[in-house]
């Protein structure tokens, strides 16, 4: 069995539906074991995808965060305020500052007085940064396409819908306003 098939098989073994049902029964929980299994496997897949993405972007001398920042700048005519970048990327301002410093050191972005608000500094995509995105585009997008190549167009449409709905539920892992330890009523 090749490594990819072994990896895929292992993902479906950790945990199994039988294991999940056993845990739910052991703790006498009123939860759907299949829902717990789907969430557990999604977390495993997310971790594997995050790791694979870092390997992928390292081929181009980037990280996932640095790529996302460059792509966001490109999508916004090459100039944005750091606060807007943080909002668009869903990260803290401190995280964006760290990304900007590395990208600036590498000559892929620069800071200058904002063309919108002269009191603030904007981040701009340099010619070198734009070239980096252009140079990596063919391989990057071909690899993304290949990643989901086993899915039909219809399956991808369903997957996008399901992924959007699951993404809305991610806050259940971080929500402090609800006590999930209480039994369902």
Short mmCIF file of N, CA and C in Angstrom, two decimals:
data_model
loop_
_atom_site.label_atom_id
_atom_site.label_comp_id
_atom_site.label_asym_id
_atom_site.label_seq_id
_atom_site.Cartn_x
_atom_site.Cartn_y
_atom_site.Cartn_z
N UNK A 1 0.85 -1.17 0.00
CA UNK A 1 0.00 0.00 0.00
C UNK A 1 0.89 1.23 0.00
N UNK A 2 0.65 2.19 -0.91
CA UNK A 2 1.50 3.38 -0.94
C UNK A 2 1.16 4.30 0.22
N UNK A 3 2.04 5.27 0.47
CA UNK A 3 1.89 6.16 1.63
C UNK A 3 0.59 6.94 1.62
N UNK A 4 0.16 7.39 0.42
CA UNK A 4 -1.07 8.18 0.37
C UNK A 4 -2.27 7.32 0.76
N UNK A 5 -2.36 6.11 0.24
CA UNK A 5 -3.48 5.24 0.60
C UNK A 5 -3.42 4.86 2.08
N UNK A 6 -2.22 4.59 2.60
CA UNK A 6 -2.05 4.25 4.00
C UNK A 6 -2.49 5.43 4.86
N UNK A 7 -2.10 6.64 4.47
CA UNK A 7 -2.47 7.84 5.21
C UNK A 7 -3.98 8.03 5.22
N UNK A 8 -4.61 7.83 4.05
CA UNK A 8 -6.06 7.97 3.95
C UNK A 8 -6.75 6.91 4.81
N UNK A 9 -6.27 5.67 4.72
CA UNK A 9 -6.85 4.60 5.52
C UNK A 9 -6.69 4.90 7.01
N UNK A 10 -5.51 5.33 7.43
CA UNK A 10 -5.29 5.64 8.84
C UNK A 10 -6.23 6.72 9.35
N UNK A 11 -6.53 7.71 8.51
CA UNK A 11 -7.42 8.78 8.94
C UNK A 11 -8.79 8.21 9.30
N UNK A 12 -9.23 7.19 8.56
CA UNK A 12 -10.55 6.64 8.81
C UNK A 12 -10.55 5.64 9.96
N UNK A 13 -9.39 5.31 10.47
CA UNK A 13 -9.31 4.43 11.63
C UNK A 13 -9.25 5.20 12.93
N UNK A 14 -8.98 6.49 12.86
CA UNK A 14 -8.77 7.29 14.08
C UNK A 14 -9.81 8.38 14.17
N UNK A 15 -10.76 8.35 15.00
CA UNK A 15 -11.32 7.15 15.62
C UNK A 15 -12.32 6.49 14.66
N UNK A 16 -12.78 5.32 15.00
CA UNK A 16 -13.82 4.66 14.21
C UNK A 16 -15.17 4.99 14.83
N UNK A 17 -16.23 4.67 14.13
CA UNK A 17 -17.57 4.89 14.66
C UNK A 17 -17.79 4.01 15.89
N UNK A 18 -17.28 2.80 15.86
CA UNK A 18 -17.42 1.90 17.02
C UNK A 18 -16.72 2.51 18.24
N UNK A 19 -15.50 3.01 18.05
CA UNK A 19 -14.78 3.64 19.17
C UNK A 19 -15.55 4.84 19.70
N UNK A 20 -16.06 5.66 18.78
CA UNK A 20 -16.79 6.86 19.18
C UNK A 20 -18.04 6.48 19.97
N UNK A 21 -18.79 5.49 19.48
CA UNK A 21 -20.00 5.05 20.20
C UNK A 21 -19.63 4.53 21.59
N UNK A 22 -18.52 3.80 21.68
CA UNK A 22 -18.07 3.27 22.97
C UNK A 22 -17.78 4.42 23.94
N UNK A 23 -17.11 5.47 23.45
CA UNK A 23 -16.81 6.62 24.32
C UNK A 23 -18.09 7.34 24.74
N UNK A 24 -19.00 7.53 23.81
CA UNK A 24 -20.27 8.20 24.14
C UNK A 24 -21.02 7.39 25.19
N UNK A 25 -21.06 6.07 25.02
CA UNK A 25 -21.73 5.21 26.00
C UNK A 25 -21.01 5.22 27.34
N UNK A 26 -19.67 5.15 27.32
CA UNK A 26 -18.88 5.12 28.55
C UNK A 26 -19.18 6.34 29.42
N UNK A 27 -19.29 7.50 28.78
CA UNK A 27 -19.53 8.74 29.52
C UNK A 27 -21.01 9.07 29.65
N UNK A 28 -21.86 8.18 29.15
CA UNK A 28 -23.32 8.33 29.23
C UNK A 28 -23.75 9.70 28.70
N UNK A 29 -23.30 9.99 27.48
CA UNK A 29 -23.57 11.28 26.87
C UNK A 29 -24.77 11.21 25.94
N UNK A 30 -25.49 12.29 25.88
CA UNK A 30 -26.62 12.40 24.96
C UNK A 30 -26.16 13.18 23.73
N UNK A 31 -25.25 12.57 22.97
CA UNK A 31 -24.73 13.18 21.74
C UNK A 31 -24.76 12.14 20.64
N UNK A 32 -24.79 12.61 19.42
CA UNK A 32 -24.80 11.74 18.25
C UNK A 32 -23.36 11.31 17.94
N UNK A 33 -23.07 10.03 18.09
CA UNK A 33 -21.72 9.52 17.89
C UNK A 33 -21.23 9.78 16.46
N UNK A 34 -22.11 9.69 15.49
CA UNK A 34 -21.68 9.95 14.11
C UNK A 34 -21.27 11.41 13.94
N UNK A 35 -22.00 12.34 14.56
CA UNK A 35 -21.64 13.76 14.49
C UNK A 35 -20.27 13.98 15.12
N UNK A 36 -20.02 13.32 16.25
CA UNK A 36 -18.72 13.43 16.92
C UNK A 36 -17.63 12.86 16.01
N UNK A 37 -17.91 11.74 15.35
CA UNK A 37 -16.94 11.13 14.44
C UNK A 37 -16.63 12.06 13.26
N UNK A 38 -17.65 12.66 12.67
CA UNK A 38 -17.43 13.59 11.56
C UNK A 38 -16.56 14.75 12.02
N UNK A 39 -16.87 15.33 13.17
CA UNK A 39 -16.09 16.45 13.69
C UNK A 39 -14.65 16.02 13.97
N UNK A 40 -14.46 14.84 14.56
CA UNK A 40 -13.11 14.35 14.87
C UNK A 40 -12.30 14.15 13.61
N UNK A 41 -12.90 13.55 12.61
CA UNK A 41 -12.18 13.32 11.36
C UNK A 41 -11.90 14.63 10.63
N UNK A 42 -12.80 15.56 10.74
CA UNK A 42 -12.57 16.87 10.13
C UNK A 42 -11.38 17.56 10.80
N UNK A 43 -11.27 17.42 12.10
CA UNK A 43 -10.13 18.01 12.82
C UNK A 43 -8.83 17.34 12.38
N UNK A 44 -8.84 16.02 12.21
CA UNK A 44 -7.65 15.32 11.73
C UNK A 44 -7.30 15.79 10.32
N UNK A 45 -8.32 15.87 9.46
CA UNK A 45 -8.08 16.33 8.08
C UNK A 45 -7.55 17.76 8.06
N UNK A 46 -8.11 18.61 8.91
CA UNK A 46 -7.66 20.00 8.98
C UNK A 46 -6.20 20.11 9.40
N UNK A 47 -5.81 19.30 10.38
CA UNK A 47 -4.42 19.31 10.83
C UNK A 47 -3.50 18.83 9.71
N UNK A 48 -3.90 17.76 9.01
CA UNK A 48 -3.09 17.24 7.91
C UNK A 48 -3.02 18.25 6.77
N UNK A 49 -4.12 18.92 6.49
CA UNK A 49 -4.15 19.92 5.43
C UNK A 49 -3.26 21.10 5.81
N UNK A 50 -3.32 21.54 7.05
CA UNK A 50 -2.47 22.64 7.49
C UNK A 50 -0.99 22.31 7.35
N UNK A 51 -0.63 21.10 7.72
CA UNK A 51 0.76 20.65 7.59
C UNK A 51 1.16 20.59 6.12
N UNK A 52 0.31 20.00 5.29
CA UNK A 52 0.60 19.90 3.85
C UNK A 52 0.71 21.28 3.21
N UNK A 53 -0.14 22.21 3.64
CA UNK A 53 -0.09 23.57 3.08
C UNK A 53 1.24 24.24 3.40
N UNK A 54 1.74 24.05 4.62
CA UNK A 54 3.02 24.65 4.97
C UNK A 54 4.15 24.07 4.12
N UNK A 55 4.11 22.76 3.88
CA UNK A 55 5.11 22.14 2.99
C UNK A 55 4.98 22.71 1.59
N UNK A 56 3.75 22.81 1.11
CA UNK A 56 3.48 23.34 -0.23
C UNK A 56 4.04 24.76 -0.38
N UNK A 57 3.68 25.65 0.53
CA UNK A 57 4.10 27.05 0.39
C UNK A 57 5.60 27.22 0.63
N UNK A 58 6.20 26.32 1.39
CA UNK A 58 7.65 26.42 1.61
C UNK A 58 8.42 26.21 0.30
N UNK A 59 7.83 25.50 -0.66
CA UNK A 59 8.47 25.34 -1.98
C UNK A 59 8.74 26.69 -2.63
N UNK A 60 7.92 27.66 -2.28
CA UNK A 60 8.00 29.00 -2.87
C UNK A 60 8.63 30.01 -1.92
N UNK A 61 9.18 29.52 -0.81
CA UNK A 61 9.80 30.41 0.16
C UNK A 61 8.79 31.19 0.98
N UNK A 62 7.59 30.65 1.11
CA UNK A 62 6.52 31.33 1.85
C UNK A 62 5.95 30.40 2.91
N UNK A 63 5.09 30.96 3.73
CA UNK A 63 4.25 30.19 4.64
C UNK A 63 2.81 30.43 4.17
N UNK A 64 1.89 29.69 4.73
CA UNK A 64 0.48 29.90 4.37
C UNK A 64 0.07 31.34 4.66
N UNK A 65 0.43 31.85 5.84
CA UNK A 65 0.06 33.21 6.22
C UNK A 65 0.66 34.27 5.30
N UNK A 66 1.93 34.10 4.95
CA UNK A 66 2.57 35.08 4.06
C UNK A 66 1.93 35.04 2.67
N UNK A 67 1.62 33.83 2.18
CA UNK A 67 0.94 33.74 0.88
C UNK A 67 -0.42 34.44 0.95
N UNK A 68 -1.19 34.14 1.99
CA UNK A 68 -2.53 34.74 2.10
C UNK A 68 -2.45 36.26 2.14
N UNK A 69 -1.45 36.81 2.83
CA UNK A 69 -1.29 38.26 2.89
C UNK A 69 -0.97 38.82 1.50
N UNK A 70 -0.03 38.19 0.79
CA UNK A 70 0.31 38.65 -0.56
C UNK A 70 -0.91 38.58 -1.49
N UNK A 71 -1.64 37.46 -1.43
CA UNK A 71 -2.81 37.29 -2.28
C UNK A 71 -3.88 38.31 -1.94
N UNK A 72 -4.05 38.62 -0.65
CA UNK A 72 -5.05 39.61 -0.26
C UNK A 72 -4.65 40.99 -0.77
N UNK A 73 -3.38 41.32 -0.68
CA UNK A 73 -2.92 42.60 -1.23
C UNK A 73 -3.20 42.66 -2.73
N UNK A 74 -2.88 41.58 -3.44
CA UNK A 74 -3.11 41.54 -4.88
C UNK A 74 -4.60 41.73 -5.20
N UNK A 75 -5.46 41.13 -4.39
CA UNK A 75 -6.91 41.25 -4.60
C UNK A 75 -7.44 42.65 -4.31
N UNK A 76 -6.64 43.46 -3.62
CA UNK A 76 -7.07 44.82 -3.26
C UNK A 76 -6.15 45.87 -3.90
N UNK A 77 -5.87 45.67 -5.16
CA UNK A 77 -5.04 46.59 -5.95
C UNK A 77 -3.67 46.88 -5.37
N UNK A 78 -3.16 45.95 -4.57
CA UNK A 78 -1.78 46.05 -4.11
C UNK A 78 -1.53 46.97 -2.94
N UNK A 79 -2.58 47.46 -2.28
CA UNK A 79 -2.37 48.35 -1.14
C UNK A 79 -3.50 48.19 -0.13
N UNK A 80 -3.11 48.02 1.13
CA UNK A 80 -4.08 47.95 2.22
C UNK A 80 -3.46 48.41 3.52
N UNK A 81 -4.31 48.82 4.43
CA UNK A 81 -3.87 49.14 5.78
C UNK A 81 -3.67 47.83 6.55
N UNK A 82 -2.71 47.78 7.46
CA UNK A 82 -2.51 46.56 8.24
C UNK A 82 -3.77 46.10 8.97
N UNK A 83 -4.55 47.03 9.48
CA UNK A 83 -5.78 46.66 10.18
C UNK A 83 -6.76 45.96 9.25
N UNK A 84 -6.82 46.39 8.00
CA UNK A 84 -7.71 45.77 7.02
C UNK A 84 -7.19 44.38 6.65
N UNK A 85 -5.88 44.24 6.52
CA UNK A 85 -5.29 42.92 6.25
C UNK A 85 -5.64 41.95 7.37
N UNK A 86 -5.50 42.41 8.61
CA UNK A 86 -5.80 41.54 9.76
C UNK A 86 -7.26 41.10 9.72
N UNK A 87 -8.15 42.02 9.42
CA UNK A 87 -9.57 41.68 9.35
C UNK A 87 -9.84 40.70 8.21
N UNK A 88 -9.29 40.96 7.05
CA UNK A 88 -9.52 40.09 5.89
C UNK A 88 -8.98 38.68 6.11
N UNK A 89 -7.84 38.58 6.80
CA UNK A 89 -7.21 37.29 7.02
C UNK A 89 -7.73 36.59 8.27
N UNK A 90 -8.48 37.32 9.10
CA UNK A 90 -9.02 36.73 10.32
C UNK A 90 -7.97 36.44 11.37
N UNK A 91 -6.96 37.33 11.44
CA UNK A 91 -5.88 37.17 12.42
C UNK A 91 -5.72 38.48 13.18
N UNK A 92 -4.86 38.45 14.19
CA UNK A 92 -4.64 39.66 14.98
C UNK A 92 -3.73 40.63 14.24
N UNK A 93 -3.77 41.86 14.67
CA UNK A 93 -2.90 42.89 14.11
C UNK A 93 -1.43 42.52 14.36
N UNK A 94 -1.14 41.92 15.52
CA UNK A 94 0.23 41.51 15.83
C UNK A 94 0.72 40.44 14.85
N UNK A 95 -0.16 39.51 14.49
CA UNK A 95 0.20 38.48 13.51
C UNK A 95 0.52 39.12 12.17
N UNK A 96 -0.32 40.06 11.75
CA UNK A 96 -0.09 40.75 10.47
C UNK A 96 1.22 41.52 10.51
N UNK A 97 1.51 42.16 11.61
CA UNK A 97 2.76 42.90 11.74
C UNK A 97 3.96 41.98 11.54
N UNK A 98 3.91 40.80 12.15
CA UNK A 98 4.98 39.83 11.98
C UNK A 98 5.12 39.36 10.54
N UNK A 99 4.00 39.10 9.88
CA UNK A 99 4.02 38.68 8.47
C UNK A 99 4.60 39.79 7.60
N UNK A 100 4.17 41.03 7.85
CA UNK A 100 4.64 42.17 7.06
C UNK A 100 6.16 42.32 7.22
N UNK A 101 6.64 42.20 8.43
CA UNK A 101 8.09 42.36 8.66
C UNK A 101 8.90 41.36 7.85
N UNK A 102 8.46 40.11 7.83
CA UNK A 102 9.19 39.08 7.07
C UNK A 102 9.08 39.36 5.57
N UNK A 103 7.88 39.67 5.10
CA UNK A 103 7.68 39.94 3.67
C UNK A 103 8.43 41.20 3.24
N UNK A 104 8.50 42.18 4.12
CA UNK A 104 9.23 43.41 3.81
C UNK A 104 10.74 43.12 3.74
N UNK A 105 11.23 42.33 4.66
CA UNK A 105 12.63 41.93 4.65
C UNK A 105 12.98 41.21 3.34
N UNK A 106 12.05 40.42 2.83
CA UNK A 106 12.26 39.67 1.59
C UNK A 106 11.97 40.50 0.33
N UNK A 107 11.55 41.75 0.53
CA UNK A 107 11.30 42.65 -0.60
C UNK A 107 9.99 42.40 -1.33
N UNK A 108 9.09 41.64 -0.70
CA UNK A 108 7.81 41.31 -1.36
C UNK A 108 6.71 42.33 -1.07
N UNK A 109 6.85 43.07 0.02
CA UNK A 109 5.95 44.18 0.35
C UNK A 109 6.79 45.34 0.85
N UNK A 110 6.16 46.50 0.90
CA UNK A 110 6.80 47.70 1.46
C UNK A 110 5.72 48.48 2.21
N UNK A 111 6.16 49.37 3.05
CA UNK A 111 5.22 50.25 3.76
C UNK A 111 5.41 51.66 3.25
N UNK A 112 4.31 52.35 3.12
CA UNK A 112 4.36 53.76 2.70
C UNK A 112 3.14 54.48 3.25
N UNK A 113 3.19 55.78 3.17
CA UNK A 113 2.05 56.57 3.64
C UNK A 113 0.84 56.20 2.81
N UNK A 114 -0.27 56.00 3.49
CA UNK A 114 -1.51 55.57 2.84
C UNK A 114 -2.00 56.60 1.84
N UNK A 115 -2.45 56.13 0.70
CA UNK A 115 -3.04 57.02 -0.30
C UNK A 115 -4.46 57.40 0.09
N UNK A 116 -5.05 56.65 1.04
CA UNK A 116 -6.41 56.92 1.50
C UNK A 116 -6.40 57.84 2.72
N UNK A 117 -5.50 57.56 3.66
CA UNK A 117 -5.41 58.33 4.90
C UNK A 117 -3.93 58.59 5.17
N UNK A 118 -3.49 59.79 4.87
CA UNK A 118 -2.08 60.17 4.98
C UNK A 118 -1.49 60.05 6.37
N UNK A 119 -2.33 59.82 7.38
CA UNK A 119 -1.83 59.67 8.75
C UNK A 119 -1.40 58.24 9.04
N UNK A 120 -1.74 57.31 8.15
CA UNK A 120 -1.44 55.90 8.40
C UNK A 120 -0.47 55.35 7.36
N UNK A 121 0.15 54.24 7.72
CA UNK A 121 1.03 53.54 6.79
C UNK A 121 0.26 52.40 6.14
N UNK A 122 0.35 52.31 4.83
CA UNK A 122 -0.23 51.20 4.08
C UNK A 122 0.85 50.18 3.79
N UNK A 123 0.41 48.98 3.50
CA UNK A 123 1.30 47.92 3.03
C UNK A 123 1.04 47.81 1.53
N UNK A 124 2.11 47.81 0.75
CA UNK A 124 1.94 47.69 -0.70
C UNK A 124 2.67 46.44 -1.19
N UNK A 125 2.10 45.85 -2.21
CA UNK A 125 2.70 44.71 -2.88
C UNK A 125 3.75 45.24 -3.84
N UNK A 126 4.98 44.82 -3.68
CA UNK A 126 6.06 45.29 -4.56
C UNK A 126 6.01 44.52 -5.87
N UNK A 127 6.78 45.00 -6.84
CA UNK A 127 6.89 44.29 -8.12
C UNK A 127 7.43 42.87 -7.89
N UNK A 128 8.37 42.75 -6.95
CA UNK A 128 8.93 41.43 -6.62
C UNK A 128 7.86 40.52 -6.02
N UNK A 129 7.00 41.08 -5.18
CA UNK A 129 5.90 40.31 -4.58
C UNK A 129 4.90 39.86 -5.64
N UNK A 130 4.56 40.78 -6.54
CA UNK A 130 3.62 40.43 -7.62
C UNK A 130 4.21 39.36 -8.53
N UNK A 131 5.52 39.45 -8.79
CA UNK A 131 6.19 38.45 -9.62
C UNK A 131 6.19 37.09 -8.92
N UNK A 132 6.39 37.09 -7.61
CA UNK A 132 6.37 35.83 -6.84
C UNK A 132 5.02 35.14 -7.03
N UNK A 133 3.92 35.90 -6.91
CA UNK A 133 2.59 35.33 -7.08
C UNK A 133 2.39 34.81 -8.51
N UNK A 134 2.85 35.56 -9.50
CA UNK A 134 2.73 35.15 -10.89
C UNK A 134 3.54 33.89 -11.16
N UNK A 135 4.77 33.86 -10.65
CA UNK A 135 5.65 32.72 -10.89
C UNK A 135 5.14 31.42 -10.27
N UNK A 136 4.45 31.52 -9.15
CA UNK A 136 3.98 30.31 -8.48
C UNK A 136 2.57 29.91 -8.88
N UNK A 137 1.85 30.76 -9.59
CA UNK A 137 0.42 30.54 -9.86
C UNK A 137 0.13 29.21 -10.54
N UNK A 138 0.83 28.91 -11.63
CA UNK A 138 0.51 27.69 -12.39
C UNK A 138 0.65 26.44 -11.52
N UNK A 139 1.77 26.31 -10.82
CA UNK A 139 1.97 25.12 -9.97
C UNK A 139 1.01 25.12 -8.79
N UNK A 140 0.84 26.26 -8.15
CA UNK A 140 -0.02 26.36 -6.97
C UNK A 140 -1.45 25.94 -7.31
N UNK A 141 -2.01 26.52 -8.34
CA UNK A 141 -3.41 26.22 -8.67
C UNK A 141 -3.57 24.81 -9.23
N UNK A 142 -2.57 24.31 -9.94
CA UNK A 142 -2.63 22.93 -10.43
C UNK A 142 -2.64 21.94 -9.26
N UNK A 143 -1.83 22.22 -8.23
CA UNK A 143 -1.81 21.35 -7.05
C UNK A 143 -3.13 21.42 -6.28
N UNK A 144 -3.72 22.60 -6.19
CA UNK A 144 -5.02 22.72 -5.52
C UNK A 144 -6.08 21.92 -6.28
N UNK A 145 -6.06 22.05 -7.59
CA UNK A 145 -7.02 21.30 -8.41
C UNK A 145 -6.82 19.80 -8.21
N UNK A 146 -5.57 19.35 -8.21
CA UNK A 146 -5.27 17.93 -8.04
C UNK A 146 -5.71 17.42 -6.67
N UNK A 147 -5.64 18.28 -5.66
CA UNK A 147 -6.01 17.87 -4.31
C UNK A 147 -7.47 17.41 -4.25
N UNK A 148 -8.32 18.03 -5.03
CA UNK A 148 -9.75 17.65 -5.02
C UNK A 148 -10.14 16.93 -6.31
N UNK A 149 -9.13 16.46 -7.02
CA UNK A 149 -9.36 15.83 -8.32
C UNK A 149 -10.19 14.57 -8.30
N UNK A 150 -10.30 13.91 -7.16
CA UNK A 150 -11.12 12.70 -7.09
C UNK A 150 -12.60 13.01 -6.94
N UNK A 151 -12.94 14.28 -6.76
CA UNK A 151 -14.34 14.69 -6.61
C UNK A 151 -14.90 15.15 -7.96
N UNK A 152 -16.15 14.81 -8.22
CA UNK A 152 -16.81 15.30 -9.42
C UNK A 152 -17.21 16.76 -9.20
N UNK A 153 -17.61 17.42 -10.26
CA UNK A 153 -18.07 18.81 -10.14
C UNK A 153 -19.25 18.89 -9.17
N UNK A 154 -20.17 17.95 -9.28
CA UNK A 154 -21.34 17.94 -8.40
C UNK A 154 -20.91 17.72 -6.94
N UNK A 155 -19.98 16.79 -6.72
CA UNK A 155 -19.49 16.54 -5.36
C UNK A 155 -18.80 17.77 -4.79
N UNK A 156 -18.06 18.48 -5.61
CA UNK A 156 -17.40 19.70 -5.13
C UNK A 156 -18.42 20.75 -4.73
N UNK A 157 -19.50 20.86 -5.50
CA UNK A 157 -20.56 21.82 -5.15
C UNK A 157 -21.19 21.47 -3.81
N UNK A 158 -21.50 20.19 -3.61
CA UNK A 158 -22.07 19.74 -2.34
C UNK A 158 -21.06 19.98 -1.22
N UNK A 159 -19.80 19.64 -1.47
CA UNK A 159 -18.75 19.82 -0.47
C UNK A 159 -18.63 21.27 -0.05
N UNK A 160 -18.64 22.19 -1.02
CA UNK A 160 -18.56 23.61 -0.69
C UNK A 160 -19.71 24.04 0.20
N UNK A 161 -20.90 23.56 -0.11
CA UNK A 161 -22.06 23.89 0.71
C UNK A 161 -21.89 23.33 2.13
N UNK A 162 -21.51 22.06 2.22
CA UNK A 162 -21.33 21.43 3.52
C UNK A 162 -20.21 22.10 4.32
N UNK A 163 -19.11 22.39 3.64
CA UNK A 163 -17.98 23.03 4.30
C UNK A 163 -18.38 24.40 4.87
N UNK A 164 -19.16 25.14 4.11
CA UNK A 164 -19.64 26.43 4.60
C UNK A 164 -20.48 26.27 5.86
N UNK A 165 -21.33 25.28 5.87
CA UNK A 165 -22.18 25.04 7.04
C UNK A 165 -21.36 24.57 8.23
N UNK A 166 -20.39 23.68 8.00
CA UNK A 166 -19.53 23.22 9.10
C UNK A 166 -18.70 24.38 9.64
N UNK A 167 -18.20 25.21 8.74
CA UNK A 167 -17.40 26.36 9.16
C UNK A 167 -18.19 27.27 10.09
N UNK A 168 -19.48 27.42 9.82
CA UNK A 168 -20.31 28.23 10.72
C UNK A 168 -20.37 27.63 12.12
N UNK A 169 -20.24 26.31 12.22
CA UNK A 169 -20.30 25.64 13.51
C UNK A 169 -18.99 25.61 14.27
N UNK A 170 -17.91 26.06 13.66
CA UNK A 170 -16.60 26.00 14.32
C UNK A 170 -16.59 26.77 15.64
N UNK A 171 -17.41 27.80 15.74
CA UNK A 171 -17.43 28.59 16.98
C UNK A 171 -17.84 27.75 18.19
N UNK A 172 -18.46 26.59 17.96
CA UNK A 172 -18.82 25.72 19.09
C UNK A 172 -17.58 25.29 19.86
N UNK A 173 -16.43 25.26 19.20
CA UNK A 173 -15.19 24.88 19.90
C UNK A 173 -14.62 26.02 20.73
N UNK A 174 -14.97 27.25 20.41
CA UNK A 174 -14.39 28.40 21.09
C UNK A 174 -15.39 29.23 21.88
N UNK A 175 -16.67 28.98 21.71
CA UNK A 175 -17.73 29.76 22.35
C UNK A 175 -17.71 29.59 23.86
N UNK A 176 -17.53 30.69 24.56
CA UNK A 176 -17.53 30.66 26.03
C UNK A 176 -18.89 31.03 26.61
N UNK A 177 -19.82 31.48 25.77
CA UNK A 177 -21.10 31.95 26.27
C UNK A 177 -22.10 30.82 26.49
N UNK A 178 -21.76 29.62 26.06
CA UNK A 178 -22.67 28.48 26.21
C UNK A 178 -21.97 27.39 27.01
N UNK A 179 -22.68 26.79 27.93
CA UNK A 179 -22.09 25.71 28.74
C UNK A 179 -22.44 24.37 28.08
N UNK A 180 -21.48 23.84 27.33
CA UNK A 180 -21.70 22.59 26.63
C UNK A 180 -21.57 21.39 27.57
N UNK A 181 -21.14 21.60 28.81
CA UNK A 181 -20.99 20.49 29.75
C UNK A 181 -22.33 20.06 30.34
N UNK A 182 -23.32 20.93 30.22
CA UNK A 182 -24.66 20.60 30.72
C UNK A 182 -25.35 19.63 29.77
N UNK A 183 -26.09 18.65 30.30
CA UNK A 183 -26.83 17.74 29.42
C UNK A 183 -27.86 18.49 28.60
N UNK A 184 -28.12 17.96 27.39
CA UNK A 184 -29.16 18.56 26.54
C UNK A 184 -30.51 18.37 27.20
N UNK A 185 -31.39 19.36 26.99
CA UNK A 185 -32.74 19.21 27.57
C UNK A 185 -33.75 18.89 26.51
#
